[in-house]
Coordinates of C-alpha atoms and ligand atoms in Angstrom, one line a residue:
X680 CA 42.3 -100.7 -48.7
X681 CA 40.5 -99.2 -45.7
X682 CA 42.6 -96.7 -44.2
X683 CA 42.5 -94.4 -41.2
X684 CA 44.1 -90.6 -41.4
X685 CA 44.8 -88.7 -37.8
X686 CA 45.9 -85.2 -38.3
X687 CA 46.4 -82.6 -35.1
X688 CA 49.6 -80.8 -36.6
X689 CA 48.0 -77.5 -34.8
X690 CA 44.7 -76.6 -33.2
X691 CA 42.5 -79.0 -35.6
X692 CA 42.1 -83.4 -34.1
X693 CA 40.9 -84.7 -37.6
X694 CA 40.4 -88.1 -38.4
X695 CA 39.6 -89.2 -41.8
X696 CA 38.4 -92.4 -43.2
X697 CA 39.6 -93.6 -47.1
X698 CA 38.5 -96.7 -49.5
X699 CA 40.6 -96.6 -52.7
X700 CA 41.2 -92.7 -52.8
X701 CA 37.6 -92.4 -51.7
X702 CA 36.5 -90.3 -48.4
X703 CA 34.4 -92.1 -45.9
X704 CA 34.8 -90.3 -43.2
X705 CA 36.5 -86.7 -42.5
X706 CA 35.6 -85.4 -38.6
X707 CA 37.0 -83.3 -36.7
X708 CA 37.0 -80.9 -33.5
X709 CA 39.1 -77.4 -33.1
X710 CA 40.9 -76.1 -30.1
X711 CA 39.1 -72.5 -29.6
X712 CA 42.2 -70.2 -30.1
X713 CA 40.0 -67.2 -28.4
X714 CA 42.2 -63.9 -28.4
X715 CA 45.1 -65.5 -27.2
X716 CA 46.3 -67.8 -30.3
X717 CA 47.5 -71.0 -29.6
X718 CA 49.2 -72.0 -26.6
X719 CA 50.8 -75.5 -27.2
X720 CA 49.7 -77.7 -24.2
X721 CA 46.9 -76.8 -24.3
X722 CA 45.5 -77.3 -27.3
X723 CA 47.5 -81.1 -27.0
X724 CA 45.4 -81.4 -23.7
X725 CA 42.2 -80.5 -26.2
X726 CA 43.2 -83.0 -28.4
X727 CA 43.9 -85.8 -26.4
X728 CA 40.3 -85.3 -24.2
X729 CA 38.3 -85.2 -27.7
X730 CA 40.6 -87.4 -29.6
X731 CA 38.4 -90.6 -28.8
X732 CA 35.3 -89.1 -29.6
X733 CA 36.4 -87.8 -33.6
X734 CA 37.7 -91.5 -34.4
X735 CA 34.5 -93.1 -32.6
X736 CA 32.5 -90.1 -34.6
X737 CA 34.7 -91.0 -38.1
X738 CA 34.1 -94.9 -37.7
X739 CA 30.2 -94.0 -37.6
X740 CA 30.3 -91.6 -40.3
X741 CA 32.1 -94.5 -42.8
X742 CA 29.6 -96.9 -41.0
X743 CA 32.5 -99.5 -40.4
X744 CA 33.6 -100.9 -36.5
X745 CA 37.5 -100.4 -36.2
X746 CA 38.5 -103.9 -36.5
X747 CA 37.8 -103.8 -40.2
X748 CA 40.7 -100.9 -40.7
X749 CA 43.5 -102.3 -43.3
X750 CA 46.3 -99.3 -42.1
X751 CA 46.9 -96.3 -40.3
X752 CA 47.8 -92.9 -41.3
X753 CA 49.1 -89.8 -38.6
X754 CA 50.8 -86.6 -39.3
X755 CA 54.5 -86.8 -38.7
X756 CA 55.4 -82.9 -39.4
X757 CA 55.5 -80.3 -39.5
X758 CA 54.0 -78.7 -36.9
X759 CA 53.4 -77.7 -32.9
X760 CA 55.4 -80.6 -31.0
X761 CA 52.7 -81.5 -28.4
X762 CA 50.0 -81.5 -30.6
X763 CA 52.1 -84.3 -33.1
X764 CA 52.2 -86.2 -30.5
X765 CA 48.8 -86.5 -29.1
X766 CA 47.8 -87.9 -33.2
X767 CA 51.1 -89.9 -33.4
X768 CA 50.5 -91.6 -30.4
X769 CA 46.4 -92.5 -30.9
X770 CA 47.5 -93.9 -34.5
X771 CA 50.3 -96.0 -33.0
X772 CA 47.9 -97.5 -30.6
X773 CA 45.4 -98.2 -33.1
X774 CA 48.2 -100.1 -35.2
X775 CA 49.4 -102.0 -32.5
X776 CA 46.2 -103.3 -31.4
X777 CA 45.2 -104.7 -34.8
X778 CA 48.6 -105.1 -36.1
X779 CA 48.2 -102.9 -39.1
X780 CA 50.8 -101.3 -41.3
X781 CA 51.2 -97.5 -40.3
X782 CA 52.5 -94.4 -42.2
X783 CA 53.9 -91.5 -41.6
X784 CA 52.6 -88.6 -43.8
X785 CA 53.9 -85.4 -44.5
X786 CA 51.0 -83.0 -44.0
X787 CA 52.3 -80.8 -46.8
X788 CA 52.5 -83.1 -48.7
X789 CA 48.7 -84.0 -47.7
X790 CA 47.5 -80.8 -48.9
X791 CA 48.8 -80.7 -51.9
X792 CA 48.3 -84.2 -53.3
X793 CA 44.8 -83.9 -52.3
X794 CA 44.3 -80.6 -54.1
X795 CA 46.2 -82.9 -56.8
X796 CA 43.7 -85.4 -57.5
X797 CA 40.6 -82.3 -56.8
X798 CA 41.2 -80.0 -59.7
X799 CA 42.3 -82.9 -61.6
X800 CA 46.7 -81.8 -62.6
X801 CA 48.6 -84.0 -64.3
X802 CA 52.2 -81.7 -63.0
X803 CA 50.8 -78.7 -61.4
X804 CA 53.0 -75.6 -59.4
X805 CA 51.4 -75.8 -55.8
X806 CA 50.9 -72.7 -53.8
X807 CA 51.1 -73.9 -50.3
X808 CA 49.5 -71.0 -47.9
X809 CA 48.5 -71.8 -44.3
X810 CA 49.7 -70.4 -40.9
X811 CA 52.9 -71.5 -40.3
X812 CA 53.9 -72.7 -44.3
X813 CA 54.0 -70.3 -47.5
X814 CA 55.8 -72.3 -50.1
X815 CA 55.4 -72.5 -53.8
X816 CA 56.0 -76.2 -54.9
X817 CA 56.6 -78.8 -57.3
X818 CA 56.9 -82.6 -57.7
X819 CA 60.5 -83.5 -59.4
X820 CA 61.9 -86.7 -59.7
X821 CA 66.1 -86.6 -58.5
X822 CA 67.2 -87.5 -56.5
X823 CA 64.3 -89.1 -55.3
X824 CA 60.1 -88.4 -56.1
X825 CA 59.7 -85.3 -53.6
X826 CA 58.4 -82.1 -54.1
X827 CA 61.0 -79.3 -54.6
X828 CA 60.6 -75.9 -53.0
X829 CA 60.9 -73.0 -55.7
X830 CA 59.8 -70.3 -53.3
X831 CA 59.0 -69.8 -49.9
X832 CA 58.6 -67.2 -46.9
X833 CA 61.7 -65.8 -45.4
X834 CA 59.9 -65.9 -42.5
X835 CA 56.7 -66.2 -41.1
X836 CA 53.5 -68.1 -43.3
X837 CA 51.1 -66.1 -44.5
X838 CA 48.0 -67.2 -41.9
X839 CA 50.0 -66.8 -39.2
X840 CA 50.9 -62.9 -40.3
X841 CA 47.2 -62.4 -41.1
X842 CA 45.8 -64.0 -37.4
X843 CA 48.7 -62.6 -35.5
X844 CA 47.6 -58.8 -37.5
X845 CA 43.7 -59.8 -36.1
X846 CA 44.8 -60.5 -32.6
X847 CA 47.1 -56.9 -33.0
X848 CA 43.5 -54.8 -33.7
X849 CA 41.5 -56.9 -31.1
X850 CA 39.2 -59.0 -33.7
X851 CA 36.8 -61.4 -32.8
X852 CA 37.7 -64.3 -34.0
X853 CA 41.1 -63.1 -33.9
X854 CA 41.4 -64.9 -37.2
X855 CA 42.5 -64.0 -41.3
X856 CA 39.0 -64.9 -42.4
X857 CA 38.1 -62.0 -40.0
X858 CA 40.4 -59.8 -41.2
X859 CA 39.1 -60.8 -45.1
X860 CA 35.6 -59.5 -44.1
X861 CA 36.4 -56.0 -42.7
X862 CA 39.0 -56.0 -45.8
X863 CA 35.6 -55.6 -48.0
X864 CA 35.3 -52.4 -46.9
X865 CA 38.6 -50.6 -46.8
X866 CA 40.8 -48.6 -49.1
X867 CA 44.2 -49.1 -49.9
X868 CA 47.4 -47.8 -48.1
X869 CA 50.5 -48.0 -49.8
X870 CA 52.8 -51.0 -47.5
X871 CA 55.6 -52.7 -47.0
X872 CA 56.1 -55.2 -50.3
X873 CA 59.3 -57.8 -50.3
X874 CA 59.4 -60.2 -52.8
X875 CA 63.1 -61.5 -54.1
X876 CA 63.0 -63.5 -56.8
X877 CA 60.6 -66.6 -56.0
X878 CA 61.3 -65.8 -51.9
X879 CA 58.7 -63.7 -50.1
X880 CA 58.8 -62.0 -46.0
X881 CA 55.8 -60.9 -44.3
X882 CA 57.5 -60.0 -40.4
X883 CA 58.2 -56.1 -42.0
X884 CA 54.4 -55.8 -43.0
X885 CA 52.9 -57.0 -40.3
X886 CA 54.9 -54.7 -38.2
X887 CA 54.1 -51.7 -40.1
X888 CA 50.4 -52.5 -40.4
X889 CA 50.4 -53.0 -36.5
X890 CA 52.2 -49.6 -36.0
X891 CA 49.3 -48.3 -37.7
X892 CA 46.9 -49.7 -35.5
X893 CA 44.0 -47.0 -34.1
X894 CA 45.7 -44.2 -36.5
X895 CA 44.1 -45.8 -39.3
X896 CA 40.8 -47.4 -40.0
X897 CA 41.0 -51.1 -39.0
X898 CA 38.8 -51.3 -42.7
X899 CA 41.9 -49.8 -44.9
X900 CA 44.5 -51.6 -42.4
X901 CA 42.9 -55.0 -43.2
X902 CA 42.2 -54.2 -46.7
X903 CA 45.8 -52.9 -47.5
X904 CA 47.6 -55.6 -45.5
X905 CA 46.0 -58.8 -47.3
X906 CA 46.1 -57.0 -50.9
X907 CA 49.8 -56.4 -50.3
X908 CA 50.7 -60.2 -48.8
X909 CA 48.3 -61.8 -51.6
X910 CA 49.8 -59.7 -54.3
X911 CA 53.4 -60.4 -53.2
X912 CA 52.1 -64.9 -53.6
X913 CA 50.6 -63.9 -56.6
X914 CA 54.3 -62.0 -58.1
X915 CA 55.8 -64.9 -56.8
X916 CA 53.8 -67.7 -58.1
X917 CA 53.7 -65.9 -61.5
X918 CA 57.4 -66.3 -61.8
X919 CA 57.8 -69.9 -61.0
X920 CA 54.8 -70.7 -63.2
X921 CA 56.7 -68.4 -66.4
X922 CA 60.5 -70.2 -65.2
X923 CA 59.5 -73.9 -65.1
X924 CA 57.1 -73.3 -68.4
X925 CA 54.3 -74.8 -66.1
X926 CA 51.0 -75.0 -67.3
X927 CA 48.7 -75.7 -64.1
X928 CA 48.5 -73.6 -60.7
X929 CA 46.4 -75.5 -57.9
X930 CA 46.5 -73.5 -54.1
X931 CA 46.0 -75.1 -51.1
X932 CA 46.3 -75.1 -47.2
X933 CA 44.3 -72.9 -44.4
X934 CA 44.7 -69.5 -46.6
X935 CA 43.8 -71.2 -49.9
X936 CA 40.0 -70.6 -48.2
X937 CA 40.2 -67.1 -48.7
X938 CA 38.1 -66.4 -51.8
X939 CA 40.1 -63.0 -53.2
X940 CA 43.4 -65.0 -53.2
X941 CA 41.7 -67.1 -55.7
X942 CA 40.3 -64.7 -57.4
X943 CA 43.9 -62.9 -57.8
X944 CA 45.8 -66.1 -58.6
X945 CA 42.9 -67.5 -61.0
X946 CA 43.4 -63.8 -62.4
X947 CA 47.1 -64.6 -63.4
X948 CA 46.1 -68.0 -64.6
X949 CA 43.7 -66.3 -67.2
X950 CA 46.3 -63.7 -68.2
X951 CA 48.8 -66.7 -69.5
X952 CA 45.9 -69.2 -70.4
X953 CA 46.9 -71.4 -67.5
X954 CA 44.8 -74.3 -66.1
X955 CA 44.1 -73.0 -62.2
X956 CA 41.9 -75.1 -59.1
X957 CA 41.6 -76.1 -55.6
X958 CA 40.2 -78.2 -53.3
X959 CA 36.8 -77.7 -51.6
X960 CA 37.4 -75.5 -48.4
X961 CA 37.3 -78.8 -46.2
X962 CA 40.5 -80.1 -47.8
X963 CA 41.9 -76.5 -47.3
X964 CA 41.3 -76.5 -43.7
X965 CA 43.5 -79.4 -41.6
X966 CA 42.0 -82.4 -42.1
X967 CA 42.5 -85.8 -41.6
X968 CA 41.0 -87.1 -44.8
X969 CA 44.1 -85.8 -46.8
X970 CA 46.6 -87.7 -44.2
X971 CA 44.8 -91.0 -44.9
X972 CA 44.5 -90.8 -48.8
X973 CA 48.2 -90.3 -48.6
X974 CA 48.3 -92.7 -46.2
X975 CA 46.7 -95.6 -48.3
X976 CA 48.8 -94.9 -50.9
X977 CA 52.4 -95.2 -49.1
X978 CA 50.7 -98.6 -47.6
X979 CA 49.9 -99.9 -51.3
X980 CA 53.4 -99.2 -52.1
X981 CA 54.9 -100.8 -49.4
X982 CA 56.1 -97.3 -47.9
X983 CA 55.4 -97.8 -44.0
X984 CA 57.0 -97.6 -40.8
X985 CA 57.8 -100.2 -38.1
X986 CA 56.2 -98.6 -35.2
X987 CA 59.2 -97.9 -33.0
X988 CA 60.6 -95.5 -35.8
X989 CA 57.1 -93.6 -36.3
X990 CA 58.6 -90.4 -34.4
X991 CA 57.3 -86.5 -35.2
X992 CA 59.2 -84.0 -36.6
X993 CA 58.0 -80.6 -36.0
X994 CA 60.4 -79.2 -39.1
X995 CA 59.4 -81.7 -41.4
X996 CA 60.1 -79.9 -44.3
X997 CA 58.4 -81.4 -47.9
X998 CA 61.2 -81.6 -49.7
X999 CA 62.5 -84.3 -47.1
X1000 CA 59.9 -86.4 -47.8
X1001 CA 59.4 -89.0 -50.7
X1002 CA 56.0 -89.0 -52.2
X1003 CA 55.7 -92.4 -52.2
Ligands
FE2_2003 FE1 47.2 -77.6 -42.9

């Protein structure tokens, strides 16, 4: 089935392109958060001005013209309101005018049934890390197929902490990949660490990291503040792995890029002879490859939506939705 993915939960417009679980197609174009992060109409004005060009640029990449599309995919939740909307309503359109079946996806769910089917898990604990979601996952079957959440942030998500910590000390890109290069140079300070049970917080970390801002060098701050957030996941992750006698770890979402979290999570893995992947860095970042491989297979089993209930939900939490 040839099946179209549109993702713009935040500041990424993706559109991906599937054939029987295989990519065609994965394009995309970012709204350029600068130093001010994002601000929500405007990054849905981005999207909606570039939105024609990524599915044009997608439907040459997969070298096919747009009437030979079999379904539609879009990104229902969660996410930034506006920006939903701007995907939602491009995939609706598409369905109407060739009066295809269309799905809503979870893009949670996404991430981590694409990182799934990457490192190859048969019934893996998920580590979900991006800006707004830190959750640590897994599929159950009652009351109904879904994923359940064992653990998650009392707060804010992980990325988020680690951009809004960059745009606190004035880094360019204000982003957590920025703060994970200036991190290879520091030292650590001791910080704020809350983890309860399988439940983690980040808001008292970031604030005491940002107190420390220009008393400290921005080196140690960025070193101390992501080895303290990635040991917390890791402590975490650890316990769900040990209480549900799990055998596979996969990581995914925006953070899941960050090579040291992998090396401390594939760390744990070795300690207790666990199996532990991810997907490649594309899949990490929002995409809309992942929304269309979910996408086709909701369609194959008959799991769509008539087009006047495909809405957005900006909480769409994963354990509300049904994988297929
Ligand atoms: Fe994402």
């Amino acid at each position: 089935m040839l099946v179209i993915g549109i993702e713009s939960s935040a500041h990424t417009f993706g559109v991906g392109i599937v054939s029987d679980g295989k990519v065609l197609a994965n394009e995309k174009m970012m709204y350029d958060v600068g130093t001010h992060g994002i601000i929500p109409v405007k990054v849905a004005e981005t999207h909606i001005k570039n939105s024609a060009a990524v599915i044009q640029s997608a439907l040459d990449k997969a070298g096919i013209k747009i009437s030979e599309l079999e379904g539609v995919g879009y990104t229902k939740g969660p996410g930034i309101g506006p920006c939903l909307q701007v995907g939602q309503i491009a995939a609706k359109t598409i369905a109407k005018r060739l009066k295809l079946k269309i799905a809503p996806v979870n893009h949670a769910v996404a991430h981590a049934e694409i990182t799934k089917r990457e490192g190859g898990f048969k019934d893996p604990i998920i580590l979900y890390v991006s800006g707004g979601n830190s959750q640590i996952l897994k599929i159950t079957d009652k009351p109904f197929r879904h994923y359940h959440i064992l653990g998650e942030t009392f707060d804010i998500g992980v990325g988020n902490m680690l951009d809004a910590f960059a745009r606190e000390i004035k880094l360019k890109p204000a982003w957590g990949s920025t703060v994970a290069k200036l991190a290879m140079e520091g030292k650590y300070i001791e910080m704020p660490y809350t983890v309860k049970g399988m439940d983690f917080a980040f808001s008292g970390l970031l604030t005491y990291a940002s107190e420390l801002a220009g008393k400290a060098k921005n080196e140690d701050l960025c070193y101390s503040i992501q080895e303290t957030s990635f040991a917390m996941l890791c402590e975490a992750t650890e316990r769900a792995l040990l209480l549900t006698n799990s055998r596979e770890l996969g990581v995914c979402g925006g953070v899941a890029q960050s090579n040291r979290l992998k090396e401390m999570l594939a760390s744990v893995c070795k300690e207790h002879r666990m199996k532990f992947g991810f997907a490649r860095n594309e899949y990490n970042a929002d995409n809309g490859a992942m929304i269309a491989f979910v996408a086709e297979r909701m369609l194959e089993k008959g799991s769509h939506q008539p087009l006047e209930k495909c809405d957005v939900q900006q909480r769409y939490r994963i354990d509300r939705a049904m994988v297929y």
